[in-house]
CSV table of C-alpha atoms in Angstrom, one decimal:
chain,number,residue,atom,x,y,z
A,25,UNK,CA,-0.3,-0.1,-0.1
A,26,UNK,CA,1.2,3.6,-0.5
A,27,UNK,CA,0.2,6.6,1.6
A,28,UNK,CA,-2.3,8.7,-0.4
A,29,UNK,CA,-0.1,11.5,0.7
A,30,UNK,CA,2.9,10.1,-1.1
A,31,UNK,CA,-0.2,9.6,-4.2
A,32,UNK,CA,-1.3,13.2,-4.2
A,33,UNK,CA,2.6,14.5,-4.5
A,34,UNK,CA,3.3,12.5,-7.3
A,35,UNK,CA,0.1,13.6,-8.8
A,36,UNK,CA,1.1,17.5,-8.2
A,37,UNK,CA,4.3,16.8,-10.0
A,38,UNK,CA,1.9,16.0,-13.2
A,39,UNK,CA,-1.3,18.4,-12.3
A,40,UNK,CA,-1.5,22.3,-11.2
A,41,UNK,CA,-4.2,21.6,-8.8
A,42,UNK,CA,-3.6,21.8,-5.0
A,43,UNK,CA,-2.9,18.4,-3.0
A,44,UNK,CA,-7.0,18.9,-1.0
A,45,UNK,CA,-8.7,18.6,-4.2
A,46,UNK,CA,-6.4,15.4,-5.6
A,47,UNK,CA,-7.0,14.2,-2.4
A,48,UNK,CA,-10.6,14.5,-1.6
A,49,UNK,CA,-11.1,12.9,-5.3
A,50,UNK,CA,-8.5,9.9,-4.5
A,51,UNK,CA,-10.8,9.3,-1.6
A,52,UNK,CA,-13.9,9.6,-3.3
A,53,UNK,CA,-12.3,6.9,-5.9
A,54,UNK,CA,-11.3,4.7,-3.7
A,55,UNK,CA,-14.7,4.5,-1.9
A,56,UNK,CA,-16.3,3.5,-5.3
A,57,UNK,CA,-14.9,-0.3,-4.9
A,58,UNK,CA,-13.7,-0.8,-8.3
A,59,UNK,CA,-9.7,0.7,-8.7
A,60,UNK,CA,-8.7,0.9,-5.5
A,61,UNK,CA,-8.1,-0.9,-2.1
A,62,UNK,CA,-8.1,1.2,1.0
A,63,UNK,CA,-6.2,0.5,4.6
A,64,UNK,CA,-7.5,3.1,7.2
A,65,UNK,CA,-10.2,5.0,8.0
A,66,UNK,CA,-11.8,6.7,4.3
A,67,UNK,CA,-15.1,7.8,6.7
A,68,UNK,CA,-17.8,6.3,5.7
A,69,UNK,CA,-20.3,7.4,2.9
A,70,UNK,CA,-23.2,6.0,4.7
A,71,UNK,CA,-23.0,8.6,7.5
A,72,UNK,CA,-21.1,11.5,5.7
A,73,UNK,CA,-18.4,10.8,8.5
A,74,UNK,CA,-15.1,12.4,6.8
A,75,UNK,CA,-12.1,10.2,6.2
A,76,UNK,CA,-8.4,10.6,7.8
A,77,UNK,CA,-5.9,13.2,7.0
A,78,UNK,CA,-4.1,11.7,3.7
A,79,UNK,CA,-0.6,10.8,5.6
A,80,UNK,CA,-2.2,7.8,7.7
A,81,UNK,CA,-4.4,6.3,5.4
A,82,UNK,CA,-3.1,3.8,2.7
A,83,UNK,CA,-4.2,2.6,-0.8
A,84,UNK,CA,-3.1,0.0,-3.7
A,85,UNK,CA,-4.4,-0.8,-6.9
A,86,UNK,CA,-7.3,-3.7,-7.4
A,87,UNK,CA,-6.5,-6.7,-9.7
A,88,UNK,CA,-9.3,-5.4,-11.7
A,89,UNK,CA,-7.7,-1.6,-12.2
A,90,UNK,CA,-4.1,-3.6,-12.7
A,91,UNK,CA,-5.6,-5.7,-15.5
A,92,UNK,CA,-8.1,-3.6,-17.5
A,93,UNK,CA,-6.4,0.3,-17.2
A,94,UNK,CA,-3.0,0.1,-17.7
A,95,UNK,CA,-0.8,-0.6,-20.9
A,96,UNK,CA,2.4,1.6,-22.0
A,97,UNK,CA,2.6,0.7,-24.7
A,98,UNK,CA,-1.3,2.0,-26.2
A,99,UNK,CA,-1.3,5.0,-23.4
A,100,UNK,CA,-0.1,8.3,-25.2
A,101,UNK,CA,1.2,10.8,-23.5
A,102,UNK,CA,2.1,14.6,-23.4
A,103,UNK,CA,4.1,16.8,-21.8
A,104,UNK,CA,2.8,18.1,-18.1
A,105,UNK,CA,2.1,21.2,-17.6
A,106,UNK,CA,5.5,22.5,-17.0
A,107,UNK,CA,7.3,20.5,-19.1
A,108,UNK,CA,9.2,18.3,-16.9
A,109,UNK,CA,7.5,15.3,-17.1
A,110,UNK,CA,5.2,13.2,-19.4
A,111,UNK,CA,1.6,12.3,-18.5
A,112,UNK,CA,-0.6,10.0,-19.8
A,113,UNK,CA,-3.5,11.4,-22.4
A,114,UNK,CA,-5.9,8.8,-21.2
A,115,UNK,CA,-5.7,5.5,-20.1
A,116,UNK,CA,-6.5,2.4,-22.6
A,117,UNK,CA,-9.3,1.3,-20.6
A,118,UNK,CA,-11.0,-2.0,-21.2
A,119,UNK,CA,-14.0,-1.1,-18.6
A,120,UNK,CA,-16.7,1.7,-19.1
A,121,UNK,CA,-15.8,3.4,-15.7
A,122,UNK,CA,-17.7,6.3,-17.0
A,123,UNK,CA,-21.1,3.7,-16.0
A,124,UNK,CA,-19.9,2.4,-13.3
A,125,UNK,CA,-18.7,4.8,-11.1
A,126,UNK,CA,-21.2,7.4,-12.8
A,127,UNK,CA,-20.1,11.2,-12.8
A,128,UNK,CA,-22.1,14.5,-11.5
A,129,UNK,CA,-20.6,17.4,-12.6
A,130,UNK,CA,-21.7,21.2,-13.8
A,131,UNK,CA,-20.1,23.2,-16.1
A,132,UNK,CA,-21.1,26.9,-18.1
A,133,UNK,CA,-24.6,26.3,-19.5
A,134,UNK,CA,-24.8,22.2,-19.0
A,135,UNK,CA,-24.3,19.4,-16.3
A,136,UNK,CA,-24.1,16.1,-16.1
A,137,UNK,CA,-25.6,13.5,-14.3
A,138,UNK,CA,-24.8,9.6,-14.9
A,139,UNK,CA,-25.6,7.4,-12.2
A,140,UNK,CA,-23.7,4.5,-11.2
A,141,UNK,CA,-24.4,0.9,-13.1
A,142,UNK,CA,-23.7,-2.5,-12.0
A,143,UNK,CA,-20.4,-4.6,-12.9
A,144,UNK,CA,-21.6,-7.9,-14.3
A,145,UNK,CA,-24.4,-6.1,-16.4
A,146,UNK,CA,-22.5,-3.6,-17.8
A,147,UNK,CA,-19.9,-6.1,-19.1
A,148,UNK,CA,-23.1,-8.8,-19.9
A,149,UNK,CA,-24.8,-5.6,-22.1
A,150,UNK,CA,-21.1,-5.2,-23.9
A,151,UNK,CA,-21.7,-8.9,-24.7
A,152,UNK,CA,-25.1,-8.0,-26.3
A,153,UNK,CA,-23.7,-5.6,-28.2
A,154,UNK,CA,-20.9,-7.7,-29.8
A,155,UNK,CA,-23.5,-10.2,-30.7
A,156,UNK,CA,-25.5,-7.8,-32.0
A,157,UNK,CA,-28.5,-8.3,-29.3
A,158,UNK,CA,-31.0,-6.5,-27.5
A,159,UNK,CA,-30.1,-5.2,-24.1
A,160,UNK,CA,-31.2,-2.6,-21.3
A,161,UNK,CA,-29.3,-1.3,-18.5
A,162,UNK,CA,-30.6,0.0,-15.5
A,163,UNK,CA,-28.6,2.1,-12.2
A,164,UNK,CA,-27.2,0.5,-9.1
A,165,UNK,CA,-26.3,2.1,-6.7
A,166,UNK,CA,-23.9,1.5,-3.8
A,167,UNK,CA,-26.4,2.2,-1.3
A,168,UNK,CA,-28.7,-0.4,-1.9
A,169,UNK,CA,-32.1,0.4,-1.7
A,170,UNK,CA,-35.2,0.3,-3.8
A,171,UNK,CA,-35.5,1.4,-7.3
A,172,UNK,CA,-38.1,2.3,-9.7
A,173,UNK,CA,-36.8,2.5,-13.2
A,174,UNK,CA,-40.1,3.1,-15.1
A,175,UNK,CA,-39.4,6.7,-16.4
A,176,UNK,CA,-35.6,6.1,-16.4
A,177,UNK,CA,-35.7,5.9,-20.7
A,178,UNK,CA,-31.9,5.7,-21.3
A,179,UNK,CA,-30.6,8.3,-19.0
A,180,UNK,CA,-32.8,10.8,-20.2
A,181,UNK,CA,-35.6,10.5,-17.8
A,182,UNK,CA,-35.7,9.9,-14.0
A,183,UNK,CA,-35.8,7.1,-11.5
A,184,UNK,CA,-37.6,7.0,-7.9
A,185,UNK,CA,-35.5,5.5,-5.0
A,186,UNK,CA,-36.9,3.8,-1.4
A,187,UNK,CA,-34.9,3.2,1.5
A,188,UNK,CA,-35.1,-0.5,2.8
A,189,UNK,CA,-37.5,-0.6,5.8
A,190,UNK,CA,-38.5,-3.6,7.8
A,191,UNK,CA,-41.5,-3.8,10.0
A,192,UNK,CA,-40.0,-5.5,13.4
A,193,UNK,CA,-43.0,-5.5,14.7
A,194,UNK,CA,-46.1,-3.3,15.2
A,195,UNK,CA,-44.3,-0.3,17.1
A,196,UNK,CA,-40.6,-0.8,15.3
A,197,UNK,CA,-39.4,0.5,12.2
A,198,UNK,CA,-35.9,-0.4,11.3
A,199,UNK,CA,-33.9,1.4,7.8
A,200,UNK,CA,-31.2,-1.5,6.8
A,201,UNK,CA,-30.7,0.5,3.2
A,202,UNK,CA,-30.4,4.3,2.2
A,203,UNK,CA,-31.1,5.9,-0.5
A,204,UNK,CA,-28.4,7.0,-3.7
A,205,UNK,CA,-27.5,10.6,-2.4
A,206,UNK,CA,-28.1,10.8,1.2
A,207,UNK,CA,-26.9,9.9,4.6
A,208,UNK,CA,-28.1,8.5,8.0
A,209,UNK,CA,-27.5,11.9,8.8
A,210,UNK,CA,-29.5,13.5,6.8
A,211,UNK,CA,-32.4,10.8,6.7
A,212,UNK,CA,-33.2,11.2,10.3
A,213,UNK,CA,-33.2,15.3,10.1
A,214,UNK,CA,-35.9,14.6,7.6
A,215,UNK,CA,-37.6,12.2,10.1
A,216,UNK,CA,-37.7,15.1,12.4
A,217,UNK,CA,-38.7,17.8,10.7
A,218,UNK,CA,-41.5,16.0,9.6
A,219,UNK,CA,-42.4,15.1,13.0
A,220,UNK,CA,-42.0,19.0,13.8
A,221,UNK,CA,-44.6,19.7,11.1
A,222,UNK,CA,-47.3,16.8,12.0
A,223,UNK,CA,-46.8,15.1,8.9
A,224,UNK,CA,-46.1,12.3,11.1
A,225,UNK,CA,-45.8,10.8,14.9
A,226,UNK,CA,-42.4,8.9,16.3
A,227,UNK,CA,-41.1,8.5,19.7
A,228,UNK,CA,-37.9,8.1,19.4
A,229,UNK,CA,-35.4,7.6,16.2
A,230,UNK,CA,-32.0,5.6,17.4
A,231,UNK,CA,-28.8,5.5,15.1
A,232,UNK,CA,-26.7,2.0,15.0
A,233,UNK,CA,-24.8,2.4,11.8
A,234,UNK,CA,-21.6,1.3,11.5
A,235,UNK,CA,-20.3,-0.8,8.3
A,236,UNK,CA,-24.3,-0.9,7.3
A,237,UNK,CA,-27.4,0.9,7.7
A,238,UNK,CA,-29.4,0.6,11.0
A,239,UNK,CA,-32.0,3.0,11.5
A,240,UNK,CA,-34.6,1.8,14.3
A,241,UNK,CA,-37.8,4.0,14.5
A,242,UNK,CA,-39.8,3.8,17.7
A,243,UNK,CA,-43.3,4.6,17.4
A,244,UNK,CA,-46.0,6.2,20.5
A,245,UNK,CA,-49.2,5.0,21.4
A,246,UNK,CA,-51.6,5.1,18.8
A,247,UNK,CA,-49.0,5.0,15.9
A,248,UNK,CA,-49.0,1.8,14.2
A,249,UNK,CA,-45.4,0.9,11.9
A,250,UNK,CA,-47.6,-0.4,9.1
A,251,UNK,CA,-49.4,2.7,8.6
A,252,UNK,CA,-46.1,5.5,9.5
A,253,UNK,CA,-44.5,3.4,6.0
A,254,UNK,CA,-46.4,5.6,3.6
A,255,UNK,CA,-46.0,9.0,5.6
A,256,UNK,CA,-42.1,7.9,5.6
A,257,UNK,CA,-42.1,7.4,1.6
A,258,UNK,CA,-44.4,10.9,1.2
A,259,UNK,CA,-42.5,13.3,3.9
A,260,UNK,CA,-38.9,12.1,4.3
A,261,UNK,CA,-35.7,10.8,2.1
A,262,UNK,CA,-37.0,7.3,3.1
A,263,UNK,CA,-38.3,8.5,-0.9
A,264,UNK,CA,-36.9,10.4,-3.2
A,265,UNK,CA,-36.3,11.2,-7.2
A,266,UNK,CA,-33.5,11.7,-9.5
A,267,UNK,CA,-33.3,13.1,-12.6
A,268,UNK,CA,-30.6,11.7,-15.3
A,269,UNK,CA,-28.4,13.4,-18.0
A,270,UNK,CA,-25.9,11.7,-19.7
A,271,UNK,CA,-23.2,14.4,-20.9
A,272,UNK,CA,-19.8,13.2,-21.7
A,273,UNK,CA,-16.9,14.8,-23.9
A,274,UNK,CA,-16.7,13.0,-27.3
A,275,UNK,CA,-14.1,14.4,-29.9
A,276,UNK,CA,-13.4,17.4,-27.8
A,277,UNK,CA,-17.1,18.6,-27.6
A,278,UNK,CA,-19.8,18.2,-24.9
A,279,UNK,CA,-22.6,15.2,-26.3
A,280,UNK,CA,-25.9,14.3,-24.7
A,281,UNK,CA,-26.0,10.9,-25.7
A,282,UNK,CA,-27.9,8.1,-23.5
A,283,UNK,CA,-26.6,5.1,-21.5
A,284,UNK,CA,-26.8,2.6,-24.5
A,285,UNK,CA,-24.7,4.7,-27.1
A,286,UNK,CA,-22.1,5.7,-24.4
A,287,UNK,CA,-21.9,1.5,-23.8
A,288,UNK,CA,-21.5,0.7,-28.0
A,289,UNK,CA,-19.0,3.3,-28.0
A,290,UNK,CA,-16.9,2.4,-25.4
A,291,UNK,CA,-17.7,-1.6,-26.5
A,292,UNK,CA,-16.0,-0.3,-30.4
A,293,UNK,CA,-12.7,1.2,-27.8
A,294,UNK,CA,-12.5,-2.4,-26.5
A,295,UNK,CA,-12.6,-4.0,-29.9
A,296,UNK,CA,-9.6,-1.4,-30.7
A,297,UNK,CA,-7.5,-1.9,-27.4
A,298,UNK,CA,-7.3,-5.8,-27.8
A,299,UNK,CA,-6.8,-5.7,-31.5
A,300,UNK,CA,-3.7,-3.3,-31.1
A,301,UNK,CA,-2.7,-5.5,-28.4
A,302,UNK,CA,-3.0,-8.6,-30.4
A,303,UNK,CA,-1.0,-6.5,-33.6
A,304,UNK,CA,2.1,-5.7,-30.7
A,305,UNK,CA,1.7,-9.2,-29.3
A,306,UNK,CA,2.4,-10.6,-32.8
A,307,UNK,CA,4.8,-7.8,-34.0
A,308,UNK,CA,6.6,-9.4,-30.4
A,309,UNK,CA,6.5,-12.8,-30.8
A,310,UNK,CA,7.9,-12.5,-34.7
A,311,UNK,CA,10.8,-10.8,-33.4
A,312,UNK,CA,11.6,-13.5,-30.8
A,313,UNK,CA,11.0,-16.4,-33.4
A,314,UNK,CA,13.5,-14.4,-36.0
A,315,UNK,CA,16.2,-14.0,-33.1
A,316,UNK,CA,16.0,-17.2,-32.5
A,317,UNK,CA,17.1,-18.9,-35.6
A,318,UNK,CA,19.2,-16.0,-36.5
A,319,UNK,CA,20.6,-17.7,-33.0
A,320,UNK,CA,20.5,-21.2,-34.2
A,321,UNK,CA,22.1,-20.1,-37.5
A,322,UNK,CA,24.9,-18.1,-36.0
A,323,UNK,CA,25.5,-20.7,-34.0
A,324,UNK,CA,25.4,-23.9,-35.8
A,325,UNK,CA,27.0,-23.4,-38.9
A,326,UNK,CA,29.8,-21.7,-37.5
A,327,UNK,CA,29.4,-18.2,-38.6
A,328,UNK,CA,31.2,-16.7,-35.3
A,329,UNK,CA,34.2,-18.7,-36.9
A,330,UNK,CA,34.4,-16.5,-39.7
A,331,UNK,CA,35.2,-13.0,-37.5
A,332,UNK,CA,37.4,-14.3,-34.6
A,333,UNK,CA,40.5,-12.7,-36.1
A,334,UNK,CA,39.0,-9.7,-37.6
A,335,UNK,CA,39.1,-6.5,-36.0
A,336,UNK,CA,36.9,-3.8,-37.9
A,337,UNK,CA,33.4,-3.4,-36.9
A,338,UNK,CA,32.4,-2.5,-40.4
A,339,UNK,CA,34.3,-5.9,-41.7
A,340,UNK,CA,32.6,-7.9,-38.9
A,341,UNK,CA,29.4,-6.3,-39.7
A,342,UNK,CA,29.9,-7.0,-43.3
A,343,UNK,CA,30.8,-10.6,-42.9
A,344,UNK,CA,27.8,-11.5,-41.0
A,345,UNK,CA,25.5,-9.8,-43.4
A,346,UNK,CA,27.2,-11.7,-46.3
A,347,UNK,CA,26.8,-15.1,-44.4
A,348,UNK,CA,23.0,-14.7,-42.8
A,349,UNK,CA,21.2,-13.2,-45.9
A,350,UNK,CA,20.9,-16.7,-47.3
A,351,UNK,CA,18.6,-18.0,-44.0
A,352,UNK,CA,17.0,-14.8,-43.2
A,353,UNK,CA,13.8,-13.6,-44.4
A,354,UNK,CA,14.5,-9.5,-44.0
A,355,UNK,CA,17.7,-8.0,-44.0
A,356,UNK,CA,19.6,-7.7,-41.4
A,357,UNK,CA,20.1,-4.4,-39.6
A,358,UNK,CA,22.7,-3.1,-36.8
A,359,UNK,CA,21.0,-4.2,-33.9
A,360,UNK,CA,20.4,-7.8,-35.1
A,361,UNK,CA,24.1,-8.2,-35.2
A,362,UNK,CA,25.2,-6.8,-32.0
A,363,UNK,CA,22.4,-9.1,-30.3
A,364,UNK,CA,24.9,-12.2,-31.7
A,365,UNK,CA,28.2,-10.5,-31.3
A,366,UNK,CA,26.8,-10.0,-27.5
A,367,UNK,CA,26.1,-14.2,-27.4
A,368,UNK,CA,28.7,-15.3,-24.4
A,369,UNK,CA,31.1,-17.8,-25.4
A,370,UNK,CA,30.1,-20.3,-22.3
A,371,UNK,CA,26.4,-20.3,-24.2
A,372,UNK,CA,28.1,-21.0,-28.2
A,373,UNK,CA,29.4,-23.8,-26.3
A,374,UNK,CA,26.9,-25.6,-24.4
A,375,UNK,CA,24.0,-24.3,-27.2
A,376,UNK,CA,21.2,-26.8,-27.2
A,377,UNK,CA,19.3,-27.2,-30.6
A,378,UNK,CA,16.7,-29.3,-29.5
A,379,UNK,CA,15.6,-26.4,-26.7
A,380,UNK,CA,16.1,-23.8,-29.4
A,381,UNK,CA,13.7,-26.0,-32.0
A,382,UNK,CA,11.1,-26.3,-29.2
A,383,UNK,CA,11.5,-22.8,-28.3
A,384,UNK,CA,10.9,-21.8,-31.9
A,385,UNK,CA,7.9,-24.3,-31.9
A,386,UNK,CA,5.9,-22.8,-28.7
A,387,UNK,CA,6.4,-19.5,-30.1
A,388,UNK,CA,5.5,-20.3,-33.8
A,389,UNK,CA,1.9,-22.1,-32.0
A,390,UNK,CA,1.8,-19.0,-29.9
A,391,UNK,CA,1.8,-16.7,-33.1
A,392,UNK,CA,-0.4,-19.1,-35.5
A,393,UNK,CA,-3.2,-18.1,-32.1
A,394,UNK,CA,-2.6,-14.5,-32.1
A,395,UNK,CA,-2.8,-14.5,-36.3
A,396,UNK,CA,-6.0,-16.3,-35.5
A,397,UNK,CA,-7.5,-13.8,-33.3
A,398,UNK,CA,-6.8,-11.2,-35.4
A,399,UNK,CA,-9.0,-11.8,-37.6
A,400,UNK,CA,-11.8,-12.5,-35.2
A,401,UNK,CA,-11.7,-9.1,-32.8
A,402,UNK,CA,-15.7,-9.8,-31.6
A,403,UNK,CA,-14.8,-13.0,-30.1
A,404,UNK,CA,-11.6,-12.2,-28.6
A,405,UNK,CA,-13.6,-9.2,-26.8
A,406,UNK,CA,-16.5,-12.0,-25.8
A,407,UNK,CA,-13.6,-14.0,-24.9
A,408,UNK,CA,-12.3,-11.4,-22.7
A,409,UNK,CA,-15.5,-9.8,-21.5
A,410,UNK,CA,-16.0,-13.0,-20.3
A,411,UNK,CA,-12.7,-13.9,-18.6
A,412,UNK,CA,-13.6,-10.0,-16.6
A,413,UNK,CA,-17.2,-11.8,-15.4
A,414,UNK,CA,-15.7,-14.7,-14.0
A,415,UNK,CA,-12.6,-13.0,-12.3
A,416,UNK,CA,-14.0,-10.5,-10.9
A,417,UNK,CA,-18.0,-10.9,-11.1
A,418,UNK,CA,-18.1,-12.6,-8.0
A,419,UNK,CA,-16.9,-9.2,-6.3
A,420,UNK,CA,-20.0,-7.0,-7.6
A,421,UNK,CA,-23.6,-8.4,-7.0
A,422,UNK,CA,-26.1,-6.1,-7.7
A,423,UNK,CA,-27.1,-3.9,-4.4
A,424,UNK,CA,-30.2,-2.2,-5.7
A,425,UNK,CA,-33.2,-4.0,-5.9
A,426,UNK,CA,-35.3,-2.9,-9.1
A,427,UNK,CA,-39.3,-2.7,-8.6
A,428,UNK,CA,-42.3,-0.5,-9.5
A,429,UNK,CA,-43.6,1.5,-6.8
A,430,UNK,CA,-47.4,1.8,-5.9
A,431,UNK,CA,-48.3,5.8,-6.0
A,432,UNK,CA,-49.0,7.5,-2.5
A,433,UNK,CA,-52.1,9.2,-2.4
A,434,UNK,CA,-50.5,12.5,-0.6
A,435,UNK,CA,-54.1,14.0,-0.6
A,436,UNK,CA,-55.7,11.1,1.1
A,437,UNK,CA,-52.6,11.1,3.4
A,438,UNK,CA,-53.5,14.4,4.9
A,439,UNK,CA,-56.9,14.5,4.6
A,440,UNK,CA,-58.4,14.7,7.8
A,441,UNK,CA,-62.0,15.0,9.5
A,442,UNK,CA,-63.2,18.4,10.6
A,443,UNK,CA,-66.7,19.3,12.6
A,444,UNK,CA,-68.1,22.2,11.5
A,445,UNK,CA,-70.5,24.4,13.7
A,446,UNK,CA,-73.1,26.7,11.9
A,447,UNK,CA,-74.8,29.2,14.1
A,448,UNK,CA,-77.9,31.0,12.1
A,449,UNK,CA,-79.1,32.9,14.9
A,450,UNK,CA,-75.6,35.2,15.3
A,451,UNK,CA,-74.2,34.0,11.5
A,452,UNK,CA,-70.9,32.9,12.8
A,453,UNK,CA,-69.1,29.4,11.4
A,454,UNK,CA,-66.5,27.4,12.5
A,455,UNK,CA,-64.6,24.3,14.4
A,456,UNK,CA,-64.5,26.3,17.9
A,457,UNK,CA,-67.5,28.4,18.8
A,458,UNK,CA,-71.0,26.5,20.6
A,459,UNK,CA,-74.1,26.0,18.4
A,460,UNK,CA,-76.5,22.8,17.8
A,461,UNK,CA,-76.3,22.9,14.1
A,462,UNK,CA,-72.9,20.9,12.7
A,463,UNK,CA,-71.4,19.8,9.3
A,464,UNK,CA,-68.6,16.7,9.0
A,465,UNK,CA,-65.9,18.1,6.8
A,466,UNK,CA,-62.7,17.2,5.8
A,467,UNK,CA,-60.2,20.0,5.4
A,468,UNK,CA,-59.9,19.5,1.9
A,469,UNK,CA,-63.9,20.6,1.3
A,470,UNK,CA,-65.2,24.0,0.4
A,471,UNK,CA,-68.1,25.6,2.6
A,472,UNK,CA,-70.2,27.8,0.2
A,473,UNK,CA,-72.6,30.4,2.0
A,474,UNK,CA,-75.6,32.3,0.8
A,475,UNK,CA,-77.1,35.1,2.7
């Protein structure tokens, strides 16, 4: 593990920001759970508690991050802001982090609000794109809870979220999961405010949250748990509505798009990255095969004997080129010849022809496999996604349950019986007058009076 303060310092060498926003971003990234393993107190997103100072907490890359984010051969670099170092322009990410992490941001005249999605479902959707099947993708939040996606519209609509509440007994409720964007503190505060306004009645609220949410609500005499549930969903943060707007930068331009289009775009990038990696692997294998073949000819044909007495490097290069060219498929350069001249005498004297041929056979089999894969990029991408699902899928189960909510009629919840008295002799009408005539009304009824 590395200290967060150390990571912030190294980032500052590449970026003109101060350490505070870098540390905040790093802590936020670590709490998402995909790319960084944590050690120490990183705060509690459930309660809103802050993390410890950067000098006390540590992180390291997860195996998933190492496998899917880094390839120096595919990473373009640019000079850092002060020109002292090179920094990556982007990382060749093989997983769509914008959909996994989600994103919230504002700029001049525009904003983005992309919800996080489930790891397994995103990768299965990418497989569907490659196999030309239809797919659906819905958010999945770290805090869990219940979600109605009826109006999600692929990221251009909104969703309804509800906390998961258990009825322990007629007088006790327990909140086990809360809505995205809320904390236990803000939720309890919303319950207190609703109680002060007379919207609902509670006896006590106890917060036992640690690693998981645990808020206990005790009810007073005359109040029952089943009757309180709709009131909590109506007047507190136990139920919220969130709007989604998928705005990303595409080819240096802000684009208002959908979750599906974003996923299709990333799937194309995945195929490109994997294809480039196969091309690099093919080139490396061809280079290794050429080097081993050259080494075999050099030793087996005893070509090294021809240069034992020579002193001029130019003459040595010339003799080697003439002697080896009949055995080579391409022309030799100085680097190839220097590699041969660097072979120690011990290796020449103990040269194992059968091992050399076995190594060549293995490399040629690998090359054949790579060349076959280069002809079927979609199959390679599907195989890669299946590998990721098998290796990491069990770490990321869905946390937010997708369901459909019944509409709560706010008016019916607030409707109360009102007894209105009428004194025809004095002309007074009201709830606190003395009169024999009485009308049974509700607080939403209108009285029409004729004189």
